[in-house]
């Protein structure tokens, strides 16, 4: 036993030692949250509106619609439904690959709900594997749309595309990936979207074979274009010359995998004032896109129907159930 007169341990008096031994925060495995009880008196519905809005803005539409937001409390559901700013940019890419998913029912329900919640203020839309009905719904519910990106929408017919695209009077940017590359579609775009400034077309096949001159002449009628991306197309020197001679405002040009084009002196002179990027232009997949979530994130919701999350009648549940919070989901949202 150490006597009272014994000198203290050096670590107890040496300032350098005390500074060198920083205290680490305790670490817990995520499984402990499954059995955590709610703190006494904690009411998540009492969070300030700004705090709720900050959390919701970190989620994408898939998480907002089929995630745990609807199961938190009434104030959270109300914030998600009554803030159109959350729905100005609707991104449904990769939705078909998130289980559980039923293409015919889920895509229609989610898209309809997102557009309804946007209150007509949606300005950017990303859609994959859409049908004519989906595209017409977008045209009816998003009159202010400025940026449209369609991916693998093989089931949208030329006539269905023409019926819907003419309603987007403010369209500024259009991207068609692996779909709708027919000359008739491009002619329709040139005729009904005179203010289009950014256009990107990616075809399904390599750019070999005979060129269809109708495509080049249709793009040449898009005289307000500032940027043009054409990937894997059969356009040749003559077609590109027609475009350059008519699109005088063109500032950026990307002709990727267009093997029929031979950049001769004539084309080089015409492109002297244009920024030509040799790198492939990729879709701006966001860090918070639904494809960045592991599939296991949605395991908790496999037994809940979409109507539970999308319907307005969810607020009819009893008050006690309305205050139950999914701790595991909340930890994911607040990280």
Short mmCIF file of C-alpha atoms in Angstrom, two decimals:
data_model
loop_
_atom_site.label_atom_id
_atom_site.label_comp_id
_atom_site.label_asym_id
_atom_site.label_seq_id
_atom_site.Cartn_x
_atom_site.Cartn_y
_atom_site.Cartn_z
CA UNK A 1 0.00 0.00 0.00
CA UNK A 2 1.36 3.35 -1.03
CA UNK A 3 1.86 5.76 1.87
CA UNK A 4 0.42 9.26 1.86
CA UNK A 5 3.94 10.63 1.62
CA UNK A 6 4.80 8.71 -1.53
CA UNK A 7 5.39 10.93 -4.59
CA UNK A 8 2.55 10.97 -7.13
CA UNK A 9 2.86 9.04 -10.39
CA UNK A 10 4.54 11.17 -13.13
CA UNK A 11 1.49 10.85 -15.41
CA UNK A 12 -0.67 12.53 -12.80
CA UNK A 13 1.41 15.72 -12.70
CA UNK A 14 3.16 15.96 -16.06
CA UNK A 15 1.11 18.26 -18.39
CA UNK A 16 2.75 16.69 -21.45
CA UNK A 17 1.57 13.24 -20.41
CA UNK A 18 -1.97 14.47 -19.80
CA UNK A 19 -2.10 16.13 -23.22
CA UNK A 20 -0.75 13.04 -24.95
CA UNK A 21 -3.45 10.74 -23.54
CA UNK A 22 -6.60 11.98 -25.22
CA UNK A 23 -9.83 10.35 -24.18
CA UNK A 24 -11.53 8.37 -26.96
CA UNK A 25 -15.27 8.49 -27.45
CA UNK A 26 -16.98 5.15 -26.76
CA UNK A 27 -17.81 3.12 -29.86
CA UNK A 28 -20.90 0.95 -30.20
CA UNK A 29 -21.88 -1.64 -32.76
CA UNK A 30 -24.90 -0.62 -34.85
CA UNK A 31 -26.85 -3.65 -33.53
CA UNK A 32 -27.25 -1.99 -30.12
CA UNK A 33 -29.69 0.50 -31.63
CA UNK A 34 -32.13 -2.32 -32.40
CA UNK A 35 -32.74 -2.80 -28.67
CA UNK A 36 -32.43 0.83 -27.59
CA UNK A 37 -35.41 2.30 -25.81
CA UNK A 38 -36.59 5.82 -26.59
CA UNK A 39 -35.21 8.42 -24.16
CA UNK A 40 -37.79 9.37 -21.62
CA UNK A 41 -39.67 12.47 -22.70
CA UNK A 42 -38.06 12.61 -26.18
CA UNK A 43 -40.61 13.62 -28.81
CA UNK A 44 -39.20 13.66 -32.35
CA UNK A 45 -42.28 15.52 -33.51
CA UNK A 46 -41.01 18.52 -31.51
CA UNK A 47 -37.88 18.91 -33.63
CA UNK A 48 -37.66 22.40 -35.17
CA UNK A 49 -38.96 22.60 -38.71
CA UNK A 50 -35.51 23.67 -39.96
CA UNK A 51 -33.90 20.56 -38.48
CA UNK A 52 -36.49 18.25 -40.05
CA UNK A 53 -36.06 20.00 -43.40
CA UNK A 54 -32.27 19.60 -43.21
CA UNK A 55 -32.63 15.85 -42.64
CA UNK A 56 -35.16 15.40 -45.44
CA UNK A 57 -32.98 17.30 -47.94
CA UNK A 58 -30.25 14.67 -47.46
CA UNK A 59 -32.52 11.92 -48.79
CA UNK A 60 -33.49 11.11 -52.35
CA UNK A 61 -37.02 10.51 -53.58
CA UNK A 62 -36.84 6.75 -53.13
CA UNK A 63 -35.93 7.08 -49.45
CA UNK A 64 -38.57 9.76 -48.93
CA UNK A 65 -41.31 7.68 -50.51
CA UNK A 66 -40.55 4.09 -49.55
CA UNK A 67 -38.12 4.70 -46.71
CA UNK A 68 -38.96 5.31 -43.06
CA UNK A 69 -39.99 8.98 -43.22
CA UNK A 70 -43.68 8.14 -43.26
CA UNK A 71 -43.34 5.98 -40.15
CA UNK A 72 -41.65 8.57 -37.95
CA UNK A 73 -44.45 10.94 -36.97
CA UNK A 74 -47.01 13.33 -38.39
CA UNK A 75 -44.74 16.35 -38.43
CA UNK A 76 -42.18 14.48 -40.55
CA UNK A 77 -44.81 13.27 -42.99
CA UNK A 78 -46.27 16.76 -43.19
CA UNK A 79 -42.82 18.26 -43.83
CA UNK A 80 -42.18 15.77 -46.66
CA UNK A 81 -45.58 16.43 -48.23
CA UNK A 82 -45.78 20.18 -47.83
CA UNK A 83 -42.31 21.24 -49.00
CA UNK A 84 -42.27 21.27 -52.83
CA UNK A 85 -38.59 22.24 -52.74
CA UNK A 86 -37.82 18.59 -51.91
CA UNK A 87 -39.39 17.52 -55.18
CA UNK A 88 -38.08 20.08 -57.66
CA UNK A 89 -35.50 17.52 -58.77
CA UNK A 90 -36.98 14.04 -59.18
CA UNK A 91 -34.48 11.24 -59.77
CA UNK A 92 -35.87 7.72 -60.29
CA UNK A 93 -32.75 6.14 -61.79
CA UNK A 94 -31.98 2.57 -60.74
CA UNK A 95 -35.33 2.30 -58.98
CA UNK A 96 -36.13 -1.04 -60.68
CA UNK A 97 -33.05 -2.58 -59.07
CA UNK A 98 -34.05 -1.82 -55.47
CA UNK A 99 -35.95 -4.70 -53.86
CA UNK A 100 -38.76 -5.18 -53.30
CA UNK A 101 -39.93 -3.64 -56.56
CA UNK A 102 -42.86 -4.40 -58.86
CA UNK A 103 -42.25 -2.42 -62.08
CA UNK A 104 -45.83 -1.93 -63.18
CA UNK A 105 -47.19 -0.79 -59.81
CA UNK A 106 -44.21 0.70 -58.00
CA UNK A 107 -42.84 2.97 -60.72
CA UNK A 108 -46.28 4.41 -61.50
CA UNK A 109 -47.06 4.98 -57.82
CA UNK A 110 -43.73 6.52 -56.90
CA UNK A 111 -43.61 8.77 -59.94
CA UNK A 112 -47.20 9.89 -59.44
CA UNK A 113 -46.60 10.65 -55.76
CA UNK A 114 -43.36 12.54 -56.40
CA UNK A 115 -44.98 14.70 -59.09
CA UNK A 116 -48.01 15.38 -56.91
CA UNK A 117 -45.78 16.46 -54.03
CA UNK A 118 -43.79 18.75 -56.33
CA UNK A 119 -46.95 20.86 -56.80
CA UNK A 120 -46.03 21.60 -60.42
CA UNK A 121 -42.57 22.97 -59.50
CA UNK A 122 -40.43 20.07 -60.76
CA UNK A 123 -37.66 21.46 -62.99
CA UNK A 124 -35.39 18.38 -63.38
CA UNK A 125 -36.43 14.79 -64.01
CA UNK A 126 -34.43 11.56 -64.41
CA UNK A 127 -36.47 8.55 -65.50
CA UNK A 128 -35.57 5.00 -66.47
CA UNK A 129 -37.67 2.35 -68.28
CA UNK A 130 -40.72 4.58 -68.63
CA UNK A 131 -43.83 3.91 -70.70
CA UNK A 132 -46.07 6.25 -72.70
CA UNK A 133 -48.40 6.68 -69.72
CA UNK A 134 -45.54 7.64 -67.42
CA UNK A 135 -44.22 10.22 -69.86
CA UNK A 136 -47.65 11.73 -70.43
CA UNK A 137 -48.13 11.98 -66.66
CA UNK A 138 -44.84 13.87 -66.43
CA UNK A 139 -45.98 16.28 -69.13
CA UNK A 140 -49.23 16.95 -67.27
CA UNK A 141 -47.71 17.37 -63.81
CA UNK A 142 -44.44 19.19 -64.60
CA UNK A 143 -45.24 22.18 -66.84
CA UNK A 144 -42.11 24.04 -65.66
CA UNK A 145 -39.68 21.26 -66.53
CA UNK A 146 -36.32 22.54 -67.78
CA UNK A 147 -34.08 19.46 -67.69
CA UNK A 148 -35.22 16.01 -68.90
CA UNK A 149 -33.14 12.81 -68.85
CA UNK A 150 -34.60 9.59 -70.26
CA UNK A 151 -32.68 6.32 -69.88
CA UNK A 152 -33.58 3.04 -71.62
CA UNK A 153 -37.14 4.18 -72.25
CA UNK A 154 -37.68 1.77 -75.13
CA UNK A 155 -41.39 1.49 -74.33
CA UNK A 156 -42.04 5.15 -75.12
CA UNK A 157 -43.33 5.21 -78.68
CA UNK A 158 -42.46 7.92 -81.19
CA UNK A 159 -46.07 9.13 -81.14
CA UNK A 160 -46.23 9.03 -77.34
CA UNK A 161 -43.03 11.05 -77.15
CA UNK A 162 -44.39 13.62 -79.62
CA UNK A 163 -47.65 14.00 -77.66
CA UNK A 164 -45.83 14.71 -74.42
CA UNK A 165 -42.70 16.63 -75.42
CA UNK A 166 -44.69 19.47 -76.96
CA UNK A 167 -45.97 20.38 -73.49
CA UNK A 168 -42.52 21.23 -72.14
CA UNK A 169 -42.39 24.83 -73.31
CA UNK A 170 -39.48 25.72 -70.99
CA UNK A 171 -37.25 22.73 -71.78
CA UNK A 172 -33.59 23.78 -71.78
CA UNK A 173 -31.74 20.45 -71.51
CA UNK A 174 -32.59 17.05 -73.00
CA UNK A 175 -30.74 13.75 -72.71
CA UNK A 176 -31.75 10.53 -74.50
CA UNK A 177 -29.73 7.50 -73.43
CA UNK A 178 -30.13 4.28 -75.39
CA UNK A 179 -33.63 5.14 -76.54
CA UNK A 180 -35.65 7.39 -78.85
CA UNK A 181 -32.85 7.94 -81.36
CA UNK A 182 -35.09 7.73 -84.43
CA UNK A 183 -34.84 10.67 -86.88
CA UNK A 184 -38.57 11.27 -86.47
CA UNK A 185 -38.03 11.90 -82.74
CA UNK A 186 -35.23 14.39 -83.41
CA UNK A 187 -37.40 16.22 -85.94
CA UNK A 188 -40.16 16.47 -83.35
CA UNK A 189 -37.73 17.89 -80.78
CA UNK A 190 -36.46 20.50 -83.24
CA UNK A 191 -40.01 21.56 -84.03
CA UNK A 192 -41.49 21.84 -80.51
CA UNK A 193 -38.45 22.80 -78.40
CA UNK A 194 -37.06 25.96 -80.03
CA UNK A 195 -35.32 27.06 -76.82
CA UNK A 196 -33.34 23.85 -76.29
CA UNK A 197 -29.73 24.71 -75.39
CA UNK A 198 -28.21 21.38 -74.31
CA UNK A 199 -28.76 18.08 -76.08
CA UNK A 200 -27.18 14.65 -75.63
CA UNK A 201 -27.94 11.55 -77.68
CA UNK A 202 -26.50 8.10 -76.96
CA UNK A 203 -27.37 5.31 -79.37
CA UNK A 204 -27.50 1.58 -78.82
CA UNK A 205 -25.08 0.53 -81.56
CA UNK A 206 -21.61 1.50 -82.69
CA UNK A 207 -21.33 4.34 -85.17
CA UNK A 208 -20.55 2.24 -88.23
CA UNK A 209 -22.65 1.87 -91.37
CA UNK A 210 -24.53 4.32 -93.59
CA UNK A 211 -25.53 7.67 -92.17
CA UNK A 212 -29.12 8.83 -91.94
CA UNK A 213 -28.95 12.47 -93.05
CA UNK A 214 -32.31 13.23 -91.41
CA UNK A 215 -30.69 13.13 -87.96
CA UNK A 216 -28.07 15.74 -88.80
CA UNK A 217 -30.61 18.04 -90.46
CA UNK A 218 -32.96 17.70 -87.47
CA UNK A 219 -30.19 18.63 -85.01
CA UNK A 220 -29.20 21.53 -87.28
CA UNK A 221 -32.68 23.01 -86.69
CA UNK A 222 -31.92 23.27 -82.94
CA UNK A 223 -30.34 26.65 -83.52
CA UNK A 224 -30.11 27.71 -79.86
CA UNK A 225 -27.86 24.80 -78.88
CA UNK A 226 -24.93 25.68 -76.62
CA UNK A 227 -23.69 22.12 -76.05
CA UNK A 228 -24.08 18.96 -78.12
CA UNK A 229 -23.10 15.39 -77.18
CA UNK A 230 -23.50 12.61 -79.73
CA UNK A 231 -22.29 9.16 -78.72
CA UNK A 232 -22.03 6.05 -80.95
CA UNK A 233 -23.82 7.54 -83.94
CA UNK A 234 -23.32 7.09 -87.69
CA UNK A 235 -23.10 10.81 -88.44
CA UNK A 236 -20.39 11.69 -90.98
CA UNK A 237 -18.44 14.79 -92.04
CA UNK A 238 -21.27 16.11 -94.18
CA UNK A 239 -23.79 15.80 -91.37
CA UNK A 240 -21.51 17.48 -88.83
CA UNK A 241 -20.86 20.30 -91.31
CA UNK A 242 -24.60 20.92 -91.64
CA UNK A 243 -24.90 21.14 -87.84
CA UNK A 244 -21.96 23.53 -87.47
CA UNK A 245 -23.22 25.77 -90.27
CA UNK A 246 -26.61 26.22 -88.57
CA UNK A 247 -25.90 26.08 -84.83
CA UNK A 248 -23.90 29.29 -84.54
CA UNK A 249 -24.21 29.48 -80.73
CA UNK A 250 -22.55 26.10 -80.16
CA UNK A 251 -19.86 26.35 -77.49
CA UNK A 252 -19.23 22.70 -76.58
CA UNK A 253 -19.11 19.63 -78.84
CA UNK A 254 -18.50 15.99 -77.95
CA UNK A 255 -18.59 13.43 -80.79
CA UNK A 256 -17.71 10.22 -78.96
CA UNK A 257 -17.43 6.92 -80.88
CA UNK A 258 -18.67 8.49 -84.12
CA UNK A 259 -16.32 6.57 -86.37
CA UNK A 260 -17.62 7.98 -89.65
CA UNK A 261 -16.22 11.42 -88.84
CA UNK A 262 -12.75 12.32 -90.09
CA UNK A 263 -11.64 15.63 -88.64
CA UNK A 264 -10.18 17.27 -91.75
CA UNK A 265 -9.00 20.85 -92.24
CA UNK A 266 -12.48 22.08 -93.11
CA UNK A 267 -14.05 20.71 -89.91
CA UNK A 268 -11.08 21.81 -87.81
CA UNK A 269 -11.56 25.39 -89.02
CA UNK A 270 -15.29 25.32 -88.25
CA UNK A 271 -14.61 23.92 -84.76
CA UNK A 272 -11.83 26.37 -83.93
CA UNK A 273 -14.05 28.43 -81.60
CA UNK A 274 -15.76 25.39 -80.01
CA UNK A 275 -14.60 23.54 -76.93
CA UNK A 276 -14.19 19.89 -77.99
CA UNK A 277 -13.79 17.45 -75.15
CA UNK A 278 -12.37 14.01 -75.96
CA UNK A 279 -13.55 12.55 -72.66
CA UNK A 280 -16.89 10.76 -72.44
CA UNK A 281 -19.55 12.83 -70.73
CA UNK A 282 -21.10 10.68 -67.99
CA UNK A 283 -24.37 11.06 -66.18
CA UNK A 284 -23.99 13.13 -63.00
CA UNK A 285 -24.83 10.30 -60.59
CA UNK A 286 -25.10 11.90 -57.17
CA UNK A 287 -23.49 10.58 -54.03
CA UNK A 288 -26.95 10.35 -52.50
CA UNK A 289 -28.53 8.60 -55.47
CA UNK A 290 -30.61 5.55 -54.65
CA UNK A 291 -28.01 3.29 -56.26
CA UNK A 292 -25.52 4.30 -53.53
CA UNK A 293 -27.64 2.66 -50.83
CA UNK A 294 -27.00 -1.03 -50.14
CA UNK A 295 -30.02 -3.18 -50.79
CA UNK A 296 -30.12 -4.16 -47.12
CA UNK A 297 -31.23 -0.63 -46.26
CA UNK A 298 -34.68 -1.53 -47.55
CA UNK A 299 -35.01 -4.89 -45.80
CA UNK A 300 -37.11 -3.36 -43.04
CA UNK A 301 -39.82 -2.33 -45.48
CA UNK A 302 -40.40 -5.54 -47.42
CA UNK A 303 -43.71 -6.22 -45.71
CA UNK A 304 -45.10 -2.70 -46.14
CA UNK A 305 -47.05 -1.83 -49.26
CA UNK A 306 -46.32 1.33 -51.22
CA UNK A 307 -49.81 2.60 -50.51
CA UNK A 308 -48.88 2.76 -46.81
CA UNK A 309 -46.13 5.24 -47.54
CA UNK A 310 -47.72 7.15 -50.38
CA UNK A 311 -51.26 7.52 -49.11
CA UNK A 312 -52.51 10.55 -47.21
CA UNK A 313 -54.68 8.35 -44.97
CA UNK A 314 -51.60 7.37 -42.96
CA UNK A 315 -52.36 10.22 -40.56
CA UNK A 316 -55.52 8.41 -39.49
CA UNK A 317 -53.45 6.03 -37.36
CA UNK A 318 -53.78 6.37 -33.60
CA UNK A 319 -51.66 8.95 -31.82
CA UNK A 320 -49.61 6.40 -29.88
CA UNK A 321 -48.54 4.53 -33.02
CA UNK A 322 -47.84 7.82 -34.75
CA UNK A 323 -45.12 8.60 -32.21
CA UNK A 324 -43.29 5.29 -32.55
CA UNK A 325 -39.93 5.84 -34.17
CA UNK A 326 -37.78 3.38 -36.09
CA UNK A 327 -34.46 3.78 -34.26
CA UNK A 328 -32.40 1.96 -36.88
CA UNK A 329 -33.80 4.12 -39.66
CA UNK A 330 -33.29 7.30 -37.67
CA UNK A 331 -29.64 6.46 -37.08
CA UNK A 332 -29.15 6.05 -40.81
CA UNK A 333 -30.83 9.38 -41.59
CA UNK A 334 -28.93 11.36 -38.96
CA UNK A 335 -25.47 10.02 -39.82
#
